[in-house]
Amino acid sequence: SAVISQKPSRDICQRGTSLTIQCQVDSQVTMMFWYRQQPGQSLTLIATANQGSEATYESGFVIDKFPISRPNLTFSTLTVSNMSPEDSSIYLCSAVSVASTGELFFGEGSRLTVL
Amino acid sequence: LAKTTQPISMDSYEGQEVNITCSHNNIATNDYITWYQQFPSQGPRFIIQGYKTKVTNEVASLFIPADRKSSTLSLPRVSLSDTAVYYCLVMDTGRRALTFGSGTRLQVQP
């Protein structure tokens, strides 16, 4: 299995500012993803974090708004830029372990509130 | 990516068996069927995965008919702690990313 730690677990931010969420995995993983989950809703895939190259974004998400880094196999960051109240959500990091058969592990999420 | 359809909510009582059925009519040949459980304020947690027929682990069973256009998650003897949202997903084995549907909110009552 893989344990995924996210920081911060929650934050309250002002409109127009940016926040970077960190994701650390305790073991080697092949793929890492970022999801967003609004209260009471399902998860929406934002992007696939690619090691050493630009992330692959899903429809409706762009790099200028959600820049993502993945400098090595076990660490990734997601930045929410120029935040508005509509960005208030839970952001979840997930990964596929090299030792698994495709099982996706999730962090506990980072709850972001934009005022 | 194959789209999944499952009931929005289900109610049960402690000790009963719960079966949640999911349809995925457009599943591709190489796709796997995966179920996740999510408690409030936590990330989803893997329950079970299968390709065809029946898979069983210590938590649940997964039944997949020959045409693979649907699957049924079976939770034996549920308890109050099984109250959660259950997601049925089809995993693109190449891409690995999972597309989450609406999920089924299971409420277990005493």
Short mmCIF file of C-alpha atoms in Angstrom, two decimals:
data_model
loop_
_atom_site.label_atom_id
_atom_site.label_comp_id
_atom_site.label_asym_id
_atom_site.label_seq_id
_atom_site.Cartn_x
_atom_site.Cartn_y
_atom_site.Cartn_z
CA SER A 1 0.00 0.00 0.00
CA ALA A 2 0.93 3.65 -0.14
CA VAL A 3 0.37 6.36 2.43
CA ILE A 4 -0.28 9.80 1.01
CA SER A 5 0.20 12.93 3.08
CA GLN A 6 -1.18 16.27 2.06
CA LYS A 7 -0.40 19.71 3.42
CA PRO A 8 -2.19 21.83 4.39
CA SER A 9 -5.17 19.78 5.53
CA ARG A 10 -7.28 22.92 5.44
CA ASP A 11 -6.87 26.63 4.86
CA ILE A 12 -8.88 29.80 4.58
CA CYS A 13 -7.70 32.15 1.89
CA GLN A 14 -8.53 35.57 0.55
CA ARG A 15 -9.85 36.15 -2.93
CA GLY A 16 -7.11 36.79 -5.47
CA THR A 17 -4.37 34.95 -3.62
CA SER A 18 -2.78 31.61 -4.49
CA LEU A 19 -2.25 28.49 -2.42
CA THR A 20 0.06 25.55 -3.01
CA ILE A 21 -0.91 22.10 -1.78
CA GLN A 22 1.81 19.54 -1.25
CA CYS A 23 1.46 15.79 -1.70
CA GLN A 24 4.03 13.31 -0.42
CA VAL A 25 3.84 9.54 -0.94
CA ASP A 26 5.76 7.17 1.30
CA SER A 27 6.66 4.72 -1.46
CA GLN A 28 7.42 4.58 -5.15
CA VAL A 29 4.43 5.30 -7.34
CA THR A 30 3.91 5.20 -11.05
CA MET A 31 1.23 7.80 -11.54
CA MET A 32 -0.10 10.71 -9.52
CA PHE A 33 -3.36 12.58 -9.96
CA TRP A 34 -5.14 15.58 -8.52
CA TYR A 35 -8.88 15.59 -7.93
CA ARG A 36 -11.36 18.17 -6.71
CA GLN A 37 -14.43 17.39 -4.65
CA GLN A 38 -17.03 19.98 -3.76
CA PRO A 39 -19.15 19.37 -0.66
CA GLY A 40 -21.65 16.57 -1.19
CA GLN A 41 -20.43 15.95 -4.70
CA SER A 42 -18.36 13.34 -6.46
CA LEU A 43 -14.71 13.67 -7.39
CA THR A 44 -13.57 15.45 -10.53
CA LEU A 45 -10.18 14.72 -12.05
CA ILE A 46 -8.13 17.89 -12.52
CA ALA A 47 -4.96 16.50 -14.03
CA THR A 48 -2.33 13.80 -14.15
CA ALA A 49 0.95 14.91 -12.62
CA ASN A 50 3.81 13.79 -14.85
CA GLN A 51 7.30 13.48 -13.47
CA GLY A 52 9.66 16.00 -14.98
CA SER A 53 7.20 17.33 -17.53
CA GLU A 54 4.01 19.33 -17.79
CA ALA A 55 0.89 17.87 -16.25
CA THR A 56 -1.91 16.53 -18.42
CA TYR A 57 -5.09 18.49 -17.73
CA GLU A 58 -8.68 17.38 -18.07
CA SER A 59 -11.25 19.39 -19.95
CA GLY A 60 -12.16 22.51 -18.05
CA PHE A 61 -8.87 22.79 -16.17
CA VAL A 62 -5.89 24.83 -17.33
CA ILE A 63 -2.29 25.17 -16.28
CA ASP A 64 -2.50 28.89 -15.57
CA LYS A 65 -5.17 28.29 -12.96
CA PHE A 66 -3.89 24.99 -11.55
CA PRO A 67 -0.12 24.73 -12.09
CA ILE A 68 1.17 21.32 -11.04
CA SER A 69 4.68 20.11 -10.38
CA ARG A 70 6.08 16.64 -9.90
CA PRO A 71 9.85 16.89 -9.44
CA ASN A 72 10.29 13.24 -8.43
CA LEU A 73 8.41 9.95 -8.15
CA THR A 74 6.92 10.57 -4.72
CA PHE A 75 6.14 14.30 -4.51
CA SER A 76 3.76 16.65 -6.27
CA THR A 77 2.26 20.09 -5.74
CA LEU A 78 -0.94 21.69 -6.93
CA THR A 79 -1.32 25.45 -6.88
CA VAL A 80 -4.72 27.10 -7.00
CA SER A 81 -4.05 30.50 -8.50
CA ASN A 82 -5.93 33.78 -8.24
CA MET A 83 -8.56 32.15 -6.08
CA SER A 84 -12.23 33.01 -6.03
CA PRO A 85 -15.00 31.65 -3.77
CA GLU A 86 -15.86 29.16 -6.53
CA ASP A 87 -12.52 27.47 -5.86
CA SER A 88 -13.64 26.52 -2.36
CA SER A 89 -13.44 22.77 -2.40
CA ILE A 90 -11.53 19.72 -1.22
CA TYR A 91 -8.46 18.93 -3.28
CA LEU A 92 -7.25 15.34 -3.21
CA CYS A 93 -3.97 13.85 -4.27
CA SER A 94 -3.92 10.25 -5.45
CA ALA A 95 -1.35 7.80 -6.71
CA VAL A 96 -0.90 4.34 -8.15
CA SER A 97 1.74 2.33 -6.33
CA VAL A 98 4.34 0.43 -8.35
CA ALA A 99 3.56 -2.58 -6.18
CA SER A 100 -0.19 -2.54 -6.75
CA THR A 101 -2.39 -3.92 -9.51
CA GLY A 102 -3.77 -0.51 -10.32
CA GLU A 103 -5.34 0.37 -7.01
CA LEU A 104 -5.53 4.11 -6.51
CA PHE A 105 -4.55 5.50 -3.10
CA PHE A 106 -5.83 8.84 -1.88
CA GLY A 107 -4.68 11.42 0.56
CA GLU A 108 -7.05 12.82 3.17
CA GLY A 109 -7.59 15.92 1.11
CA SER A 110 -6.98 19.64 1.57
CA ARG A 111 -10.09 21.63 2.37
CA LEU A 112 -9.83 25.09 0.89
CA THR A 113 -12.18 27.93 1.73
CA VAL A 114 -11.91 31.18 -0.24
CA LEU A 115 -13.49 34.29 1.23
CA LEU B 1 -13.94 6.51 -20.59
CA ALA B 2 -16.85 4.22 -19.72
CA LYS B 3 -19.61 6.00 -17.87
CA THR B 4 -21.14 4.32 -14.84
CA THR B 5 -24.66 4.52 -13.46
CA GLN B 6 -25.57 3.51 -9.93
CA PRO B 7 -28.37 4.30 -7.49
CA ILE B 8 -28.03 7.63 -5.73
CA SER B 9 -28.83 6.21 -2.32
CA MET B 10 -29.73 3.04 -0.43
CA ASP B 11 -30.89 2.29 3.08
CA SER B 12 -30.25 -0.84 5.07
CA TYR B 13 -30.19 -2.20 8.60
CA GLU B 14 -27.38 -3.68 10.57
CA GLY B 15 -26.72 -7.34 9.84
CA GLN B 16 -28.29 -7.28 6.39
CA GLU B 17 -26.56 -8.00 3.12
CA VAL B 18 -26.38 -5.01 0.80
CA ASN B 19 -26.06 -5.29 -2.95
CA ILE B 20 -25.25 -2.22 -5.01
CA THR B 21 -25.51 -2.62 -8.76
CA CYS B 22 -23.69 -0.47 -11.27
CA SER B 23 -24.12 -0.36 -15.02
CA HIS B 24 -21.24 0.37 -17.39
CA ASN B 25 -22.58 -0.39 -20.86
CA ASN B 26 -19.59 1.03 -22.72
CA ILE B 27 -16.87 -0.84 -20.88
CA ALA B 28 -13.85 -1.65 -23.04
CA THR B 29 -12.18 -5.03 -23.33
CA ASN B 30 -9.17 -4.13 -21.19
CA ASP B 31 -11.03 -2.18 -18.54
CA TYR B 32 -11.32 -3.33 -14.93
CA ILE B 33 -14.23 -2.63 -12.59
CA THR B 34 -13.30 -1.06 -9.30
CA TRP B 35 -15.24 -0.04 -6.23
CA TYR B 36 -14.25 2.59 -3.70
CA GLN B 37 -15.67 3.62 -0.35
CA GLN B 38 -15.59 7.16 0.99
CA PHE B 39 -16.33 8.37 4.50
CA PRO B 40 -16.94 12.06 5.24
CA SER B 41 -13.77 14.14 5.38
CA GLN B 42 -11.64 11.29 4.04
CA GLY B 43 -10.27 10.31 0.67
CA PRO B 44 -11.81 7.33 -1.14
CA ARG B 45 -10.55 3.91 -0.15
CA PHE B 46 -10.21 0.92 -2.46
CA ILE B 47 -12.61 -1.93 -1.73
CA ILE B 48 -12.39 -4.43 -4.54
CA GLN B 49 -11.54 -4.81 -8.20
CA GLY B 50 -12.45 -7.38 -10.82
CA TYR B 51 -12.52 -8.17 -14.50
CA LYS B 52 -15.16 -10.88 -14.79
CA THR B 53 -17.12 -13.52 -12.81
CA LYS B 54 -16.71 -13.22 -9.07
CA VAL B 55 -14.09 -11.73 -6.81
CA THR B 56 -14.16 -11.92 -3.03
CA ASN B 57 -11.97 -10.41 -0.35
CA GLU B 58 -12.28 -9.90 3.38
CA VAL B 59 -14.54 -6.90 2.92
CA ALA B 60 -16.84 -7.58 -0.02
CA SER B 61 -17.69 -9.60 -3.09
CA LEU B 62 -17.93 -8.36 -6.64
CA PHE B 63 -20.14 -10.09 -9.18
CA ILE B 64 -19.62 -9.40 -12.87
CA PRO B 65 -21.76 -11.09 -15.54
CA ALA B 66 -20.31 -12.43 -18.75
CA ASP B 67 -21.16 -9.34 -20.80
CA ARG B 68 -19.47 -7.12 -18.18
CA LYS B 69 -21.99 -4.36 -18.73
CA SER B 70 -22.86 -4.29 -15.07
CA SER B 71 -21.42 -5.28 -11.73
CA THR B 72 -22.76 -5.80 -8.22
CA LEU B 73 -20.93 -5.00 -5.04
CA SER B 74 -22.10 -7.20 -2.19
CA LEU B 75 -21.47 -6.21 1.43
CA PRO B 76 -22.28 -9.04 3.83
CA ARG B 77 -23.82 -8.23 7.19
CA VAL B 78 -23.38 -4.48 7.15
CA SER B 79 -22.79 -2.49 10.30
CA LEU B 80 -23.28 1.18 11.14
CA SER B 81 -19.65 1.82 10.18
CA ASP B 82 -20.43 0.83 6.60
CA THR B 83 -22.43 4.03 6.19
CA ALA B 84 -20.53 5.77 3.40
CA VAL B 85 -20.58 6.66 -0.27
CA TYR B 86 -19.69 3.81 -2.61
CA TYR B 87 -18.29 4.54 -6.04
CA CYS B 88 -18.26 2.18 -9.00
CA LEU B 89 -15.54 2.99 -11.50
CA VAL B 90 -14.14 1.57 -14.67
CA MET B 91 -10.41 1.78 -14.81
CA ASP B 92 -8.63 2.52 -18.04
CA THR B 93 -5.68 0.18 -17.60
CA GLY B 94 -3.48 2.27 -19.82
CA ARG B 95 -4.26 5.66 -18.40
CA ARG B 96 -4.92 4.54 -14.84
CA ALA B 97 -6.90 7.66 -14.06
CA LEU B 98 -10.33 6.98 -12.61
CA THR B 99 -13.47 8.84 -13.52
CA PHE B 100 -15.85 8.98 -10.60
CA GLY B 101 -19.59 8.81 -11.10
CA SER B 102 -22.16 10.09 -8.66
CA GLY B 103 -21.73 7.24 -6.19
CA THR B 104 -24.28 5.50 -3.96
CA ARG B 105 -24.86 6.90 -0.51
CA LEU B 106 -25.48 3.93 1.79
CA GLN B 107 -27.13 4.60 5.11
CA VAL B 108 -27.09 1.75 7.62
CA GLN B 109 -29.49 2.03 10.51
CA PRO B 110 -29.59 0.12 13.79
#
